[in-house]
Every structure is written in structure tokens, then in C-alpha cells.
Amino acid sequence: MQSRKKIIILFFIFFHLSIICIINLKHFLQDYNDLFNEDDEKLNITLILEKLTSSNFYDLYTTYSGTNSSYGFYAPNVGSEFTHSYTIINSELEILDAYTSPEFLQRESNFRFNLCTLPIQDMLLDSLSISNSYVKVMEHQISEHLIKKHKEAKCVIARIYLCQYPKTEEYIIGKRRVFNEVVQYNFCDFESR
Amino acid sequence: MILNRDKIKNKVDTFFFNNNLSEGEFITFLRITTGVFLIIQLSFVVFDFQLLYGKYGVIPYDIQDFIAPQKALTFSNLVTFFEQFQIEEYVTIRIFLIMFYSCSISLIIGLFSRFSSLILLFLYIAISSGPYKYGVDVFVTMGLFYLTVFPLCLKYSVDKFIFKCRRLPNYTPYLRLLQINLCLVYFFGGISKSIGSTWYNGEAIWKSLNLIGTLPLDYSILASNKFILVFMGWSVIILEIFYVIAIWREKIGLYWFISILLMHLGISIFLGLYFFGIYMIILNISGFYFSNIKAKLL
């Protein structure tokens, strides 16, 4: 292989792996900062990495090369899981129907749908975060989708639950996971009504 | 220690450009398995496609696009584009699905492989960048990107009859890229877990087994013998962090490779993350089986 071609290939390999290291280091330091830094101030290196990762070229390259996410799955700890329920009620406050998710035909679709609850954790940790507005709008849109099936329905009560897993000692005596309500939305304003 | 520039140069040259390391079988394996994987994965959501990804599905396009990367061409962008030409969403969905399945089949049989993987990369990102993204999407995107940039391997492909290779390319640098990428995956995965206390006391494993979607078995044995959970937590961290060293070793490389495959098999079965576990197995086999492990087994 020609030297020039070798240099180009090596440059690409080094560049690509550097991108991977940068994004992973950034997320690792963010997690470390969140866990151990009581001052809530970002480390200088985190700020430098954020600056490096804010360019359009970086965004484009990482999106299409699969390097825009860190590899810290279930890290530093396993994240909490959330689920939702939607109760359809009429003007007399009678329950017409209840759903835990839209009526998907396939199991994997349900699994994919439940992933939309991931921003809820950010919302609970920081009530002022944009995730708050995002989750509310998302729940409203899902409720609007569900209410379309019921002509006489007036409102939807959308609830989000935190999946509380039992401790090992509790599991032995028969306790299983429970769902604790963390937020409730009452939606009565729909474009289709 | 005096750094000998020529020595370093030789080592780098040998590591990345040793011609005898690979005949490109790893690319063929990755190509065929990725094609099959994509067909199966899409088929598991195809009947709910419009509900999930449609512009006016359960979560409308403006909400979906809010969470997608700015530079990603999303499915709703495609629908909006075709709506300008009076093409309705259901037609766009059908075209999308036909293209996706066709390109996956092309990838399997090795027909215009690079072009097929490029198209699939765009199509896959279109549906996986929104609110339904999880780990498997990161790695499938990575796999498709590599299939696009890696040179063609004409073994078991229709491309063999279309493209005449004057000289076989050197596949080694691309194999090294995949291998180092995998090492970084596990290294950063392990390091990130290592700062979380729950991985040391078994709670992370216990919580994982109690998530929604996991295999509904009776885990009383684990609950009564917490040391098993602690052992599993430590094993995951050690397996991941030291993968970068152990996988290259003559003696323990094979056992590390098998352990990682078993870990992913366990993730598939017990945590219900079938697609994630299977694709990670595919990547590991592509990266290390043909070049490092196969010779040890034979």
C-alpha cells in the first residue's frame, strides 16, 4: 500500500476514534460531576469538550457514523423506569376506557414506545428543565391520539408512574415491583374536540 | 526508555497494515448478518410503523424531531418533502419499507453492497433518531457506517460478478478500526459503571432483572444469595474494563471472547434486550473471531 494512502487511512482511524473518545469522556465526566461534585460546577475539561462537540460538522459526522452517543449504558447506575396510563372520561366523569399504551399490534412496538419515557428522569431531577415541557406536550399528544377513538369522551387523565423495584429482602417475602404515580396531567383541551 | 522512531513506525505499520491478517471475511460476515438483522428488526415493528414513526402517529413529528439530532434526516422530514409533490404519507411509508427491505436483501446477497449500506444508513437514522432510540440503534448505525466506508469484500457476493478487482485491498486497517472501536465500547462502558456504587453491591444487577420487559422468572435464589448478584456486578465491570487488554492475549483472549458473548446472550434472554444482545454478538464475532479466535479454536 502506498505511504500516502496509509497516512490518509491512519488519519481517518485516528479522527474517528478521537470522536468516540471525546463523546465518551464528556459523558463520563458529566456523570462523575453529577455524582461527586457537590458544587454543581462543571469541570473545566467538561466545558472544553462541550465546546469541541458543539460544531455543525461534529453533529453531522457523529449522527451518521453512530458516534453521537456514549457507551455508558446502565451507567453509572441503572436508570429508573417509567410507565404511563391514560384514563378516558366523559363530561359526567365516567370512565370510558383506560390504556397503558396505544394499541400496538407488536410487542417490540410497545417496547420502543416506552422508551419515550426516558426524558422523564431529567424532568424529575430538575423541575425547571426543558424535559418538563417536553413530557407534558408529549403526554398531551398521546392523549389526543387515544381520545380520537371515543366520540363522547371529554378529558384524558394521563399519569406517569415510577417503577419501584423490591429490595432483595422484600422479594423473598413475596413483594414485587410496584408503580408509584409521580405526575398527573388532566387534559381537556384537544384540537379535535 | 528511548523512543525509537523507526521502531514505533514499524510497529504501527505492522499493526495496521499487516497484509496477512485478514481476507475480509469479517466484512462479509458483518454485511450478511446486518442485512438479516435489519429485516428481522423492522419486521418486529412493521405493522405499527405509521403509529410509531408516522408524521401524525402517536407522538407527532414536531415532538419527535425535537429530540432528534439537528442534522438527522428524520422520517417526518421525508414525509414533508414528498407531501410537497402531493404524495401522501401512506405512500411514503410503503416506499420507505420497500427500500429498506430491498437494500437489506441487497446487503445480504452482496449486490451493490456499499450503496445499499449507505441507503440503509440514512433510512435507519430516519427512524431511530427520535424518542424511541436505545443502545441497539447506536451500534447498528455504527455497523452500517463501517459497511459504507470499508472496502468491498467480494466473497459470497453478487458484486464479485460486477466489480473486477485488480488487486485485493488491504483489509487490516479496517479490521483494526472495528476492533479498537469495540475495545473503546467496553472500556468506556466499564469505566462509566465503575463510578456507580450499585454495580459493586449487586443492586444494579438486581434492578436490571426487575425492570419492565425482563424475563418473568422467580429470582428468589438470587435474592436469598446476594453474593451471586455482587459477583455478577463485579464480573460485568471487570469483563468490560479489561476487555481492551484481555481480548488481544494469546491464552485468555478466547475465554474473554466467550465470556463477553455469554454476557450479551444473558442480556438478550434475561433483560429482554434481544436485538441489542444479538447485534453486540455480531459485532464481537466480526471484530475478533476471524482474525484472533478462529485459529485458537481450530
XYZ file of C-alpha atoms in Angstrom, chain B:
298
model
C 13.275 4.304 27.701
C 14.434 5.873 24.467
C 11.687 6.088 21.905
C 12.957 4.704 18.652
C 11.066 6.457 15.927
C 11.663 3.741 13.362
C 10.606 1.049 15.801
C 7.337 2.821 16.539
C 6.752 3.375 12.849
C 7.307 -0.321 12.151
C 5.022 -1.383 14.953
C 2.228 0.911 13.750
C 2.768 -0.268 10.176
C 2.618 -3.919 11.194
C -0.384 -3.465 13.486
C -2.484 -1.545 10.984
C -1.244 -2.776 7.623
C -0.178 -6.389 8.057
C -1.462 -7.877 4.820
C -1.826 -11.395 6.080
C -4.192 -10.682 8.913
C -7.493 -10.688 7.100
C -9.025 -11.621 3.781
C -12.063 -9.556 4.536
C -14.264 -12.344 5.919
C -15.242 -10.105 8.802
C -16.769 -7.619 6.359
C -18.703 -10.386 4.616
C -19.962 -11.680 7.954
C -20.935 -8.198 9.143
C -22.651 -7.454 5.838
C -24.763 -10.605 5.724
C -25.715 -10.641 9.418
C -26.540 -6.926 9.449
C -28.840 -7.390 6.455
C -30.655 -10.284 8.128
C -30.771 -8.419 11.425
C -32.336 -5.327 9.857
C -35.022 -7.347 8.108
C -35.981 -9.084 11.336
C -35.803 -5.899 13.415
C -38.029 -3.915 11.067
C -40.471 -6.798 10.769
C -40.988 -6.629 14.533
C -42.477 -3.125 14.226
C -43.725 -3.028 10.634
C -47.423 -3.352 11.455
C -47.207 -0.387 13.832
C -44.905 1.677 11.613
C -47.324 4.502 10.980
C -48.305 4.720 14.647
C -44.710 4.845 15.823
C -42.883 6.808 13.156
C -45.607 8.479 11.142
C -45.779 12.221 10.948
C -49.182 12.128 12.632
C -48.611 8.990 14.682
C -48.927 8.579 18.425
C -46.189 11.147 19.000
C -46.425 13.734 16.208
C -43.461 14.778 14.124
C -42.686 18.076 15.850
C -42.304 16.303 19.196
C -40.258 13.507 17.658
C -37.990 15.933 15.812
C -37.410 17.932 18.995
C -35.414 15.083 20.451
C -33.671 14.019 17.227
C -30.196 15.390 16.402
C -30.416 18.573 14.358
C -28.521 17.136 11.413
C -30.514 13.907 11.203
C -32.853 13.465 8.271
C -35.912 12.164 10.089
C -38.796 10.174 8.680
C -41.127 13.129 9.135
C -38.721 15.246 7.008
C -39.137 12.660 4.251
C -42.924 12.705 4.568
C -42.981 16.506 4.478
C -40.741 16.506 1.414
C -42.946 14.107 -0.526
C -46.137 15.856 0.579
C -44.933 18.827 -1.494
C -45.469 16.613 -4.554
C -48.926 15.533 -3.336
C -47.583 12.149 -2.245
C -49.458 11.052 0.867
C -47.834 9.677 3.981
C -49.018 6.101 3.485
C -47.307 6.042 0.061
C -44.078 7.356 1.593
C -44.291 4.666 4.246
C -44.679 1.964 1.609
C -41.776 3.323 -0.429
C -39.660 3.528 2.723
C -40.419 -0.065 3.686
C -39.806 -1.384 0.170
C -36.477 0.443 0.005
C -35.482 -0.749 3.459
C -36.256 -4.393 2.745
C -34.740 -4.246 -0.738
C -31.500 -2.710 0.471
C -31.309 -5.236 3.305
C -31.679 -8.077 0.809
C -29.067 -6.426 -1.418
C -26.763 -6.291 1.562
C -27.280 -9.980 2.267
C -26.591 -11.108 -1.295
C -23.842 -8.535 -1.733
C -25.376 -6.585 -4.592
C -24.064 -3.005 -4.726
C -23.242 -3.554 -1.059
C -21.739 -0.166 -0.329
C -24.601 1.706 -1.959
C -27.132 -0.465 -0.113
C -25.473 0.140 3.240
C -25.359 3.883 2.583
C -29.092 3.975 1.777
C -29.834 1.815 4.808
C -27.764 4.145 6.990
C -29.961 7.089 6.021
C -33.176 5.108 6.316
C -32.213 3.654 9.677
C -31.250 7.010 11.146
C -34.530 8.451 9.842
C -36.490 6.171 12.157
C -34.070 5.704 15.014
C -33.060 9.245 15.958
C -36.276 10.210 17.684
C -37.751 9.336 21.073
C -37.582 5.571 20.523
C -33.804 5.315 20.349
C -31.828 2.928 22.516
C -28.490 1.131 22.587
C -29.003 -1.153 19.611
C -29.583 1.842 17.331
C -26.154 3.256 18.208
C -24.435 0.035 17.204
C -26.474 -0.688 14.104
C -25.701 2.832 12.870
C -22.052 2.153 13.581
C -22.226 -1.145 11.706
C -23.877 0.444 8.678
C -21.343 3.282 8.687
C -18.494 0.790 8.657
C -20.106 -1.217 5.866
C -20.292 2.024 3.884
C -16.674 3.094 4.380
C -14.950 -0.290 4.466
C -13.726 -1.714 1.161
C -15.841 -4.352 -0.508
C -15.129 -7.941 0.224
C -16.294 -9.874 -2.761
C -16.634 -13.231 -1.044
C -20.189 -14.584 -1.145
C -21.463 -11.582 -3.021
C -23.072 -10.787 -6.337
C -20.697 -7.804 -6.545
C -17.973 -10.342 -7.439
C -19.540 -10.633 -10.908
C -19.988 -6.894 -11.323
C -16.797 -5.367 -9.936
C -13.486 -6.688 -11.123
C -10.769 -6.229 -8.510
C -7.341 -5.792 -9.994
C -5.836 -6.218 -6.577
C -7.393 -7.217 -3.279
C -7.478 -4.315 -0.831
C -5.695 -4.490 2.489
C -8.474 -5.127 4.997
C -6.302 -4.944 8.107
C -6.661 -1.230 8.950
C -10.440 -1.519 8.784
C -10.426 -4.596 10.963
C -8.249 -2.724 13.456
C -10.696 0.191 13.452
C -13.570 -2.144 14.298
C -11.514 -3.916 16.950
C -10.340 -0.719 18.640
C -13.886 0.660 18.498
C -15.126 -2.442 20.311
C -12.380 -2.060 22.898
C -13.467 1.530 23.490
C -17.109 0.429 23.771
C -16.329 -1.903 26.634
C -13.688 0.263 28.235
C -15.910 3.321 28.497
C -18.912 1.166 29.376
C -16.966 -0.409 32.212
C -15.384 2.803 33.451
C -18.760 4.541 33.500
C -20.241 1.698 35.514
C -17.262 1.654 37.881
C -18.195 5.050 39.376
C -21.662 3.779 40.250
C -21.843 2.128 43.672
C -24.712 -0.192 42.750
C -22.516 -2.258 40.454
C -20.335 -3.239 43.402
C -23.084 -4.312 45.793
C -25.184 -6.217 43.267
C -28.035 -3.745 43.271
C -27.508 -2.808 39.619
C -27.930 -6.444 38.551
C -30.948 -6.838 40.816
C -32.581 -3.674 39.490
C -31.904 -4.746 35.881
C -33.684 -8.052 36.497
C -36.699 -6.241 37.929
C -37.231 -3.804 35.093
C -40.306 -3.992 32.900
C -39.769 -6.314 29.958
C -37.327 -8.661 31.674
C -37.886 -12.404 31.722
C -40.542 -13.053 34.382
C -38.702 -15.726 36.330
C -38.636 -16.331 40.066
C -35.414 -14.718 41.247
C -35.738 -15.853 44.871
C -32.458 -17.805 44.651
C -30.641 -14.624 43.692
C -32.474 -12.599 46.338
C -31.527 -15.140 49.014
C -27.900 -15.362 47.881
C -26.894 -11.790 47.364
C -23.248 -12.726 46.832
C -24.240 -14.013 43.370
C -25.506 -10.546 42.449
C -22.330 -8.955 43.825
C -20.236 -11.436 41.816
C -22.217 -10.677 38.653
C -21.831 -6.923 39.134
C -18.084 -7.155 39.634
C -17.818 -9.571 36.685
C -19.504 -7.115 34.349
C -17.160 -4.310 35.369
C -14.026 -6.457 35.121
C -15.097 -8.023 31.819
C -15.731 -4.641 30.276
C -12.808 -2.635 31.593
C -10.185 -5.292 30.910
C -11.603 -6.332 27.533
C -9.215 -3.842 25.936
C -6.225 -5.818 27.284
C -7.503 -9.373 27.563
C -9.043 -9.796 24.108
C -5.623 -9.469 22.474
C -3.922 -12.066 24.706
C -2.972 -15.442 23.404
C -4.270 -17.529 26.284
C -7.094 -15.640 27.925
C -8.388 -13.916 24.770
C -10.596 -16.868 23.869
C -12.160 -17.076 27.331
C -12.756 -13.326 27.417
C -14.378 -13.508 23.991
C -16.676 -16.331 25.088
C -17.494 -14.532 28.347
C -18.494 -11.387 26.503
C -20.691 -13.383 24.134
C -22.332 -15.107 27.110
C -22.876 -11.741 28.787
C -24.692 -10.470 25.722
C -26.663 -13.681 25.445
C -27.716 -13.188 29.055
C -28.716 -9.589 28.306
C -30.839 -10.817 25.392
C -32.600 -13.537 27.339
C -32.981 -12.122 30.844
C -33.304 -8.399 30.198
C -35.444 -8.736 27.089
C -32.973 -6.695 25.029
C -32.897 -9.263 22.230
C -31.798 -7.025 19.427
C -29.123 -5.271 21.462
C -27.589 -8.517 22.695
C -27.638 -10.165 19.286
C -26.074 -7.230 17.453
C -23.308 -6.927 20.024
C -22.574 -10.630 19.459
C -22.457 -9.947 15.714
C -20.004 -7.078 16.218
C -17.768 -9.115 18.507
C -17.650 -12.035 16.088
C -16.932 -9.668 13.189
C -14.191 -7.940 15.129
C -12.339 -10.787 16.757
C -13.499 -14.232 15.707
C -11.996 -14.440 12.208
C -8.677 -12.811 12.994
C -7.960 -13.756 16.608
C -10.236 -16.506 17.881
C -10.845 -18.870 14.971
C -7.234 -20.055 14.838
C -7.300 -20.865 18.563
C -10.444 -22.963 18.188
C -9.219 -24.974 15.194
